Amino acid sequence: MSQRIEHTNSYYAYSANPSPERPALAGSVRADVCVIGAGYTGISTALHLAEAGFSVVVLESARVGWGASGRNGGQIVNSYSRDMDVIEARHGKEAAKRLGAMAFEGGKIIRERIAKYNIQCDLKDGNVFAAFTQKQLDELDAKRRLWESFGHTGIQMIDKAGMQRIVNSNEYVGALLDNWGGHIHPLNLALGEAAAFESLGGRIYEQSAVTDVVRGQPAVVKTAGGQVTADFVVVAGNAYLGNLIPVLAEKTLPCGTQVVTTERLSPELARSLLPGDNCVEDCNFLLDYYRLTGDNRLLYGGGTVYGARDPGEIESLVRPKMLKTFPQLKDVKIEFGWTGNFSLTLTRLPQAGRIDSNIYYSQGCSGHGVTYTHLAGRIMAEAIRGQSERFDAFASLPHYPFPGGRLFRVPMLTLGAWWYGMRDKLGL
């Protein structure tokens, strides 16, 4: 028997709520829907479908929340990696209107799930976009006006003096505060949503990597130990899908981001760093992000590694960034460091679509996965139920493969990241 794949050695795994070890798939089972992947996209879709009365099986190669859903920065960031003004410029006013109507829904779904199923995941309100330069601050003010034009309220500009109520750092000239953003313990959110799905009769099989998807009506999804026959299949592997479905793999690039957490801080020190207890991300292209955990650690992330290569020493990469923001932490120990992969698209917009008429997919959140995946789960469930208008708003967008194929997409994006990194340093 192959060795079990457990969660990476992260703060999230260390502090995770109790969760059962689920069995691997053995033999043949039948379901209305088979979902590949037990991260946010897969579990969100499965839970919406189970609430609607569908019989759903979820297949996971490792553990629930093992991938990006259990490793990310835990920030509830609204909208998409490219905002509605970019969508309008590239794809027209109608596309911007349709996607804009859904841009703030993912965070609301997360809060609905937490409240309905009493999920304990350290939910806190407030997401801050922090500006280093006046140019970045002007861009944030434009974002505020754009979001308000799409009906998003609870956002406000913060000047330099007001930043002391937000973050105790001299790095920033101001910020945009989104009170409807926030932060959570992401693995505990995934585990709680999985438990909610199972409470409705849903079945999750862990340690059950999919080896083949046989297209047809119905489709057959195979693993090493068994198979699921289903009327519909949902492909939700994102950056961890591998080459299972080549036509999807060629349209995304797995990228790695690094995260550390400190030892537990005194309540006084923790609150002095982030008086508002909000999560923060800066406005650089290669951005850093940070927040306080439920037990008063500083969680700090940043750095992008194209091609999902694990850096040899995560602390050596992230600690200098943390100390630049908070030099007062120079004597504080780092207790956990890990890397997690996210899926990047060429347009930086998520991709959703169909293969044949009964295989649905969503991928390529491009760094905005916590909220978008929850929206994706709802709209894929709607489409499977026969209400596809909102799903088709994403499916109608062009999904480009990376030019040059696999051989050139990593070096091309690395060169691009270097260029934007230089722009960040020069303040351009």
Coordinates of C-alpha atoms in Angstrom, one line a residue:
M1 CA 0.0 0.0 0.0
S2 CA 1.4 3.5 -0.9
Q3 CA 2.3 5.9 1.9
R4 CA -0.3 8.4 3.0
I5 CA 0.3 12.0 1.9
E6 CA -0.2 14.3 4.8
H7 CA -0.4 18.1 5.1
T8 CA 2.7 20.1 4.7
N9 CA 4.5 21.2 7.9
S10 CA 2.8 24.5 8.2
Y11 CA 1.3 26.6 11.0
Y12 CA -2.1 25.8 9.6
A13 CA -1.6 22.0 9.9
Y14 CA -0.2 22.5 13.4
S15 CA -3.3 24.4 14.5
A16 CA -5.9 22.6 12.5
N17 CA -9.2 21.6 14.0
P18 CA -9.7 17.8 14.4
S19 CA -10.6 16.1 11.2
P20 CA -11.0 12.4 10.3
E21 CA -8.7 10.5 8.0
R22 CA -11.0 9.5 5.2
P23 CA -10.5 6.2 3.3
A24 CA -9.2 5.8 -0.2
L25 CA -11.6 4.9 -2.9
A26 CA -12.0 1.1 -3.3
G27 CA -14.2 -0.5 -5.9
S28 CA -16.8 1.1 -8.1
V29 CA -19.3 3.7 -6.9
R30 CA -22.1 5.7 -8.6
A31 CA -22.9 9.4 -8.1
D32 CA -24.7 12.3 -9.8
V33 CA -21.5 14.3 -9.7
C34 CA -17.8 13.4 -9.2
V35 CA -15.6 16.2 -8.1
I36 CA -11.8 16.0 -8.6
G37 CA -10.0 17.9 -5.8
A38 CA -11.0 18.6 -2.1
G39 CA -9.8 22.2 -2.0
Y40 CA -12.1 25.3 -2.0
T41 CA -13.2 25.0 -5.6
G42 CA -14.1 21.3 -5.2
I43 CA -15.6 21.4 -1.8
S44 CA -17.5 24.6 -2.5
T45 CA -19.1 23.1 -5.6
A46 CA -19.8 19.8 -3.8
L47 CA -21.5 21.6 -0.8
H48 CA -23.7 23.7 -3.1
L49 CA -24.8 20.5 -5.0
A50 CA -25.4 18.5 -1.8
E51 CA -27.6 21.3 -0.5
A52 CA -29.6 21.0 -3.7
G53 CA -30.0 17.2 -3.2
F54 CA -27.4 15.8 -5.6
S55 CA -25.4 12.7 -4.8
V56 CA -21.7 13.9 -4.9
V57 CA -18.4 12.1 -4.5
V58 CA -15.2 14.0 -4.0
L59 CA -11.8 12.5 -4.9
E60 CA -8.7 13.9 -3.3
S61 CA -5.1 12.8 -4.0
A62 CA -3.9 13.7 -0.4
R63 CA -6.0 15.3 2.4
V64 CA -8.8 17.8 2.4
G65 CA -7.3 21.3 1.9
W66 CA -3.8 19.8 1.2
G67 CA -3.1 22.2 -1.7
A68 CA -3.5 26.0 -2.0
S69 CA -6.7 26.0 0.1
G70 CA -4.8 24.9 3.2
R71 CA -1.6 26.9 2.6
N72 CA -2.5 30.4 1.4
G73 CA -2.2 33.7 3.3
G74 CA -5.8 33.4 4.5
Q75 CA -6.9 36.8 3.2
I76 CA -10.4 37.5 2.0
V77 CA -9.7 39.8 -0.9
N78 CA -12.6 41.0 -3.1
S79 CA -12.8 41.2 -6.9
Y80 CA -10.4 39.4 -9.3
S81 CA -6.7 39.6 -10.0
R82 CA -7.6 41.9 -12.9
D83 CA -10.3 44.4 -12.0
M84 CA -13.4 45.4 -14.0
D85 CA -11.7 48.3 -15.8
V86 CA -9.2 45.9 -17.3
I87 CA -12.0 43.4 -18.1
E88 CA -13.9 46.2 -19.9
A89 CA -10.8 47.3 -21.8
R90 CA -10.0 43.8 -23.0
H91 CA -13.4 42.1 -23.3
G92 CA -16.0 44.9 -23.5
K93 CA -18.6 46.6 -21.2
E94 CA -21.0 43.6 -21.1
A95 CA -18.3 41.3 -19.8
A96 CA -17.3 43.8 -17.2
K97 CA -20.9 44.3 -16.1
R98 CA -21.5 40.5 -15.8
L99 CA -18.3 39.7 -14.0
G100 CA -18.6 42.9 -11.9
A101 CA -22.0 41.8 -10.6
M102 CA -20.3 38.7 -9.1
A103 CA -17.0 40.3 -8.0
F104 CA -17.9 40.7 -4.3
E105 CA -19.9 37.6 -3.9
G106 CA -17.2 35.1 -2.9
G107 CA -16.5 36.8 0.4
K108 CA -20.2 36.8 1.2
I109 CA -20.4 33.1 0.5
I110 CA -17.5 32.4 2.9
R111 CA -19.3 34.3 5.7
E112 CA -22.6 32.5 4.9
R113 CA -20.8 29.2 5.2
I114 CA -19.1 30.1 8.5
A115 CA -22.4 31.3 10.0
K116 CA -24.6 28.5 8.7
Y117 CA -22.3 25.6 9.7
N118 CA -20.6 27.2 12.7
I119 CA -17.1 26.8 11.2
Q120 CA -14.4 27.8 13.7
C121 CA -11.7 29.5 11.5
D122 CA -10.7 32.7 13.2
L123 CA -12.8 35.0 10.9
K124 CA -11.7 38.7 11.3
D125 CA -12.9 41.7 9.2
G126 CA -10.9 44.2 7.2
N127 CA -8.5 43.9 4.2
V128 CA -6.0 46.7 3.7
F129 CA -4.2 47.6 0.4
A130 CA -1.2 49.5 1.5
A131 CA 0.6 52.1 -0.8
F132 CA 4.3 52.8 -0.8
T133 CA 4.0 55.8 -3.2
Q134 CA 1.5 58.6 -4.1
K135 CA 1.0 56.9 -7.5
Q136 CA -0.1 53.7 -5.8
L137 CA -2.4 55.7 -3.5
D138 CA -4.0 57.4 -6.5
E139 CA -4.5 54.0 -8.1
L140 CA -6.2 52.8 -4.9
D141 CA -8.5 55.8 -5.0
A142 CA -9.4 54.8 -8.5
K143 CA -10.1 51.3 -7.3
R144 CA -12.4 52.7 -4.6
R145 CA -14.4 54.6 -7.2
L146 CA -14.6 51.6 -9.5
W147 CA -15.8 49.2 -6.7
E148 CA -18.4 51.7 -5.5
S149 CA -19.7 52.0 -9.1
F150 CA -20.4 48.3 -8.9
G151 CA -22.3 48.7 -5.6
H152 CA -19.5 47.7 -3.2
T153 CA -19.7 49.7 0.1
G154 CA -17.7 49.7 3.3
I155 CA -14.5 50.9 1.7
Q156 CA -12.5 54.0 2.6
M157 CA -9.2 55.7 1.9
I158 CA -6.7 56.0 4.7
D159 CA -4.1 58.8 4.7
K160 CA -0.6 58.6 6.2
A161 CA -1.6 59.8 9.6
G162 CA -4.5 57.3 9.7
M163 CA -2.1 54.4 8.9
Q164 CA -1.1 54.4 12.5
R165 CA -4.5 53.0 13.3
I166 CA -3.9 50.2 10.8
V167 CA -0.3 49.1 10.8
N168 CA 2.7 50.3 12.9
S169 CA 5.1 50.7 10.0
N170 CA 6.7 53.8 8.4
E171 CA 6.7 52.1 5.0
Y172 CA 3.4 53.4 3.6
V173 CA 1.9 56.7 2.5
G174 CA -1.7 55.5 2.8
A175 CA -4.1 52.7 2.1
L176 CA -7.5 51.5 1.0
L177 CA -9.5 49.7 3.7
D178 CA -12.1 47.2 2.6
N179 CA -14.2 46.4 5.6
W180 CA -15.9 43.6 3.7
G181 CA -12.6 41.9 3.2
G182 CA -11.0 40.0 6.0
H183 CA -9.0 37.0 7.0
I184 CA -9.4 33.4 8.2
H185 CA -7.5 30.2 9.1
P186 CA -7.8 28.8 5.6
L187 CA -7.3 25.1 6.4
N188 CA -9.9 25.2 9.1
L189 CA -12.3 26.8 6.7
A190 CA -11.7 24.0 4.2
L191 CA -12.1 21.3 6.9
G192 CA -15.3 22.9 8.1
E193 CA -16.8 23.1 4.7
A194 CA -15.9 19.4 4.1
A195 CA -17.6 18.4 7.3
A196 CA -20.7 20.4 6.3
F197 CA -20.7 18.6 2.9
E198 CA -20.4 15.2 4.7
S199 CA -23.2 16.1 7.1
L200 CA -25.5 16.3 4.0
G201 CA -24.5 12.8 2.8
G202 CA -21.6 13.7 0.7
R203 CA -18.7 11.3 0.3
I204 CA -15.0 12.3 0.3
Y205 CA -12.2 9.8 -0.5
E206 CA -8.7 10.9 0.4
Q207 CA -5.4 9.4 -0.9
S208 CA -7.3 8.8 -4.1
A209 CA -5.4 10.5 -7.0
V210 CA -7.3 10.4 -10.3
T211 CA -5.4 8.5 -13.0
D212 CA -7.9 8.9 -15.9
V213 CA -11.2 10.6 -16.8
V214 CA -13.0 8.5 -19.4
R215 CA -15.3 10.9 -21.3
G216 CA -18.8 9.9 -22.1
Q217 CA -22.4 9.9 -20.9
P218 CA -21.9 9.1 -18.0
A219 CA -18.2 9.7 -17.5
V220 CA -16.0 7.4 -15.5
V221 CA -13.3 8.8 -13.2
K222 CA -10.6 6.3 -12.3
T223 CA -8.1 6.0 -9.4
A224 CA -5.6 3.3 -8.5
G225 CA -8.2 1.6 -6.3
G226 CA -11.5 2.1 -8.0
Q227 CA -13.7 4.3 -10.1
V228 CA -16.6 6.7 -10.0
T229 CA -19.3 6.6 -12.6
A230 CA -21.1 10.0 -12.7
D231 CA -23.4 12.1 -14.9
F232 CA -21.2 15.1 -14.3
V233 CA -17.5 15.7 -13.5
V234 CA -16.0 18.8 -11.9
V235 CA -12.3 19.3 -12.4
A236 CA -11.0 21.4 -9.4
G237 CA -7.4 20.5 -9.1
N238 CA -6.0 24.0 -10.0
A239 CA -2.2 24.2 -9.5
Y240 CA -2.1 20.6 -8.3
L241 CA -3.9 19.0 -11.2
G242 CA -0.7 18.1 -13.0
N243 CA -1.1 16.8 -16.5
L244 CA -4.3 14.8 -15.9
I245 CA -6.1 16.9 -18.5
P246 CA -3.5 18.3 -20.9
V247 CA -5.8 20.9 -22.5
L248 CA -6.2 22.5 -19.1
A249 CA -2.5 22.2 -18.0
E250 CA -1.3 24.1 -21.0
K251 CA -3.4 27.2 -20.1
T252 CA -2.0 27.7 -16.6
L253 CA 1.3 28.0 -14.8
P254 CA 1.8 26.7 -11.2
C255 CA 3.6 29.4 -9.1
G256 CA 4.9 29.1 -5.6
T257 CA 4.5 31.7 -2.8
Q258 CA 6.3 31.5 0.6
V259 CA 4.8 32.0 4.0
V260 CA 6.2 32.1 7.5
T261 CA 4.7 32.5 11.0
T262 CA 6.5 33.8 14.1
E263 CA 6.4 32.4 17.5
R264 CA 3.4 33.5 19.6
L265 CA 3.7 37.2 20.4
S266 CA 2.4 38.9 23.5
P267 CA -1.0 40.4 23.0
E268 CA 0.5 43.9 23.5
L269 CA 3.2 43.4 20.9
A270 CA 0.8 41.8 18.4
R271 CA -1.7 44.6 18.7
S272 CA 1.1 47.2 18.4
L273 CA 2.0 45.8 15.0
L274 CA -1.5 45.8 13.6
P275 CA -3.8 47.9 15.8
G276 CA -6.8 47.3 13.5
D277 CA -6.2 43.5 13.4
N278 CA -6.7 43.7 9.6
C279 CA -4.9 41.7 7.0
V280 CA -2.6 43.8 4.8
E281 CA -1.2 43.4 1.3
D282 CA 1.0 46.0 -0.4
C283 CA 0.6 47.4 -3.9
N284 CA 3.7 46.1 -5.5
F285 CA 3.4 43.7 -8.5
L286 CA 5.5 41.2 -6.4
L287 CA 3.5 41.9 -3.3
D288 CA 4.0 41.0 0.3
Y289 CA 1.0 40.2 2.6
Y290 CA 0.7 39.7 6.4
R291 CA -1.8 39.5 9.3
L292 CA -2.1 38.3 12.9
T293 CA -3.3 34.7 13.5
G294 CA -5.9 33.8 16.1
D295 CA -3.2 33.0 18.6
N296 CA -1.2 36.2 18.1
R297 CA 1.5 35.2 15.6
L298 CA 2.5 37.3 12.7
L299 CA 1.9 35.5 9.5
Y300 CA 4.0 37.0 6.6
G301 CA 4.1 35.9 3.0
G302 CA 5.6 37.0 -0.2
G303 CA 7.9 36.2 -3.1
T304 CA 6.8 34.4 -6.2
V305 CA 8.6 31.4 -7.7
Y306 CA 7.5 30.6 -11.2
G307 CA 7.2 27.0 -12.0
A308 CA 6.3 26.0 -8.4
R309 CA 9.9 25.2 -7.4
D310 CA 10.4 25.0 -3.6
P311 CA 13.0 27.5 -2.4
G312 CA 15.7 25.9 -0.3
E313 CA 15.2 28.2 2.6
I314 CA 11.9 29.9 3.0
E315 CA 12.9 31.9 6.1
S316 CA 15.9 33.5 4.4
L317 CA 13.7 34.7 1.6
V318 CA 10.8 36.1 3.7
R319 CA 12.4 37.2 7.0
P320 CA 14.2 40.3 5.4
K321 CA 10.8 41.4 4.0
M322 CA 9.2 41.0 7.4
L323 CA 11.9 43.0 9.1
K324 CA 11.8 45.8 6.6
T325 CA 8.1 46.2 7.5
F326 CA 8.5 45.5 11.2
P327 CA 12.1 46.0 12.3
Q328 CA 10.9 45.7 15.9
L329 CA 10.7 41.9 15.3
K330 CA 14.4 41.4 14.8
D331 CA 14.7 39.1 17.9
V332 CA 11.5 37.2 17.2
K333 CA 11.8 33.6 16.1
I334 CA 10.2 32.1 13.0
E335 CA 8.5 28.8 14.0
F336 CA 6.9 27.7 10.7
G337 CA 7.8 28.3 7.0
W338 CA 6.2 26.6 4.0
T339 CA 5.4 27.1 0.3
G340 CA 2.2 26.7 -1.5
N341 CA 1.3 26.7 -5.2
F342 CA -1.3 28.8 -7.0
S343 CA -2.4 28.7 -10.6
L344 CA -1.6 31.6 -12.9
T345 CA -3.3 32.4 -16.3
L346 CA -1.9 34.5 -19.1
T347 CA -4.7 37.1 -18.7
R348 CA -4.6 36.8 -14.8
L349 CA -8.4 36.1 -15.0
P350 CA -9.8 32.8 -13.8
Q351 CA -10.8 30.2 -16.4
A352 CA -14.1 28.3 -16.2
G353 CA -15.6 26.1 -18.9
R354 CA -16.8 22.7 -20.1
I355 CA -15.2 19.8 -21.8
D356 CA -17.9 18.0 -23.7
S357 CA -21.3 18.8 -22.1
N358 CA -20.8 17.2 -18.7
I359 CA -17.2 17.9 -17.6
Y360 CA -16.9 21.3 -15.9
Y361 CA -13.7 23.0 -14.7
S362 CA -12.5 26.1 -13.0
Q363 CA -8.9 27.1 -12.5
G364 CA -6.3 29.9 -12.6
C365 CA -7.4 32.1 -9.8
S366 CA -4.1 34.0 -10.2
G367 CA -3.7 34.9 -6.5
H368 CA -7.3 35.7 -5.7
G369 CA -8.4 32.2 -5.0
V370 CA -9.9 32.4 -1.5
T371 CA -12.9 34.4 -2.7
Y372 CA -13.1 33.4 -6.4
T373 CA -13.1 29.6 -5.6
H374 CA -16.2 30.0 -3.5
L375 CA -18.0 31.9 -6.2
A376 CA -16.8 29.3 -8.7
G377 CA -18.4 26.5 -6.6
R378 CA -21.7 28.3 -6.6
I379 CA -21.8 29.1 -10.4
M380 CA -20.7 25.6 -11.4
A381 CA -23.4 24.1 -9.2
E382 CA -25.9 26.4 -10.8
A383 CA -24.7 25.3 -14.3
I384 CA -25.0 21.6 -13.4
R385 CA -28.6 22.4 -12.2
G386 CA -29.3 24.0 -15.6
Q387 CA -28.8 27.7 -14.8
S388 CA -25.7 28.5 -16.7
E389 CA -25.9 32.3 -17.3
R390 CA -23.4 33.3 -14.7
F391 CA -21.0 30.4 -15.4
D392 CA -21.1 31.3 -19.1
A393 CA -19.9 34.8 -18.2
F394 CA -16.6 33.2 -17.3
A395 CA -16.7 30.4 -19.9
S396 CA -17.1 33.0 -22.7
L397 CA -13.8 34.7 -21.9
P398 CA -10.8 33.6 -24.0
H399 CA -8.5 31.0 -22.3
Y400 CA -5.1 31.3 -23.9
P401 CA -2.3 28.8 -23.7
F402 CA 1.0 30.1 -22.6
P403 CA 3.1 31.0 -25.7
G404 CA 6.0 28.6 -26.3
G405 CA 4.4 25.8 -24.4
R406 CA 5.9 24.4 -21.2
L407 CA 9.5 24.9 -22.4
F408 CA 9.3 28.7 -22.5
R409 CA 6.5 29.8 -20.2
V410 CA 8.6 29.6 -17.0
P411 CA 11.6 31.6 -18.2
M412 CA 9.3 34.2 -20.0
L413 CA 7.4 34.8 -16.8
T414 CA 10.5 34.8 -14.7
L415 CA 11.9 37.6 -17.0
G416 CA 8.6 39.4 -16.6
A417 CA 8.7 39.1 -12.8
W418 CA 12.2 40.5 -12.8
W419 CA 11.1 43.5 -14.8
Y420 CA 8.1 44.2 -12.5
G421 CA 10.3 43.7 -9.5
M422 CA 12.7 46.4 -10.8
R423 CA 9.7 48.7 -11.4
D424 CA 8.6 48.1 -7.8
K425 CA 12.1 49.0 -6.4
L426 CA 12.3 52.1 -8.6
G427 CA 8.8 53.2 -7.7
L428 CA 7.7 53.4 -11.3

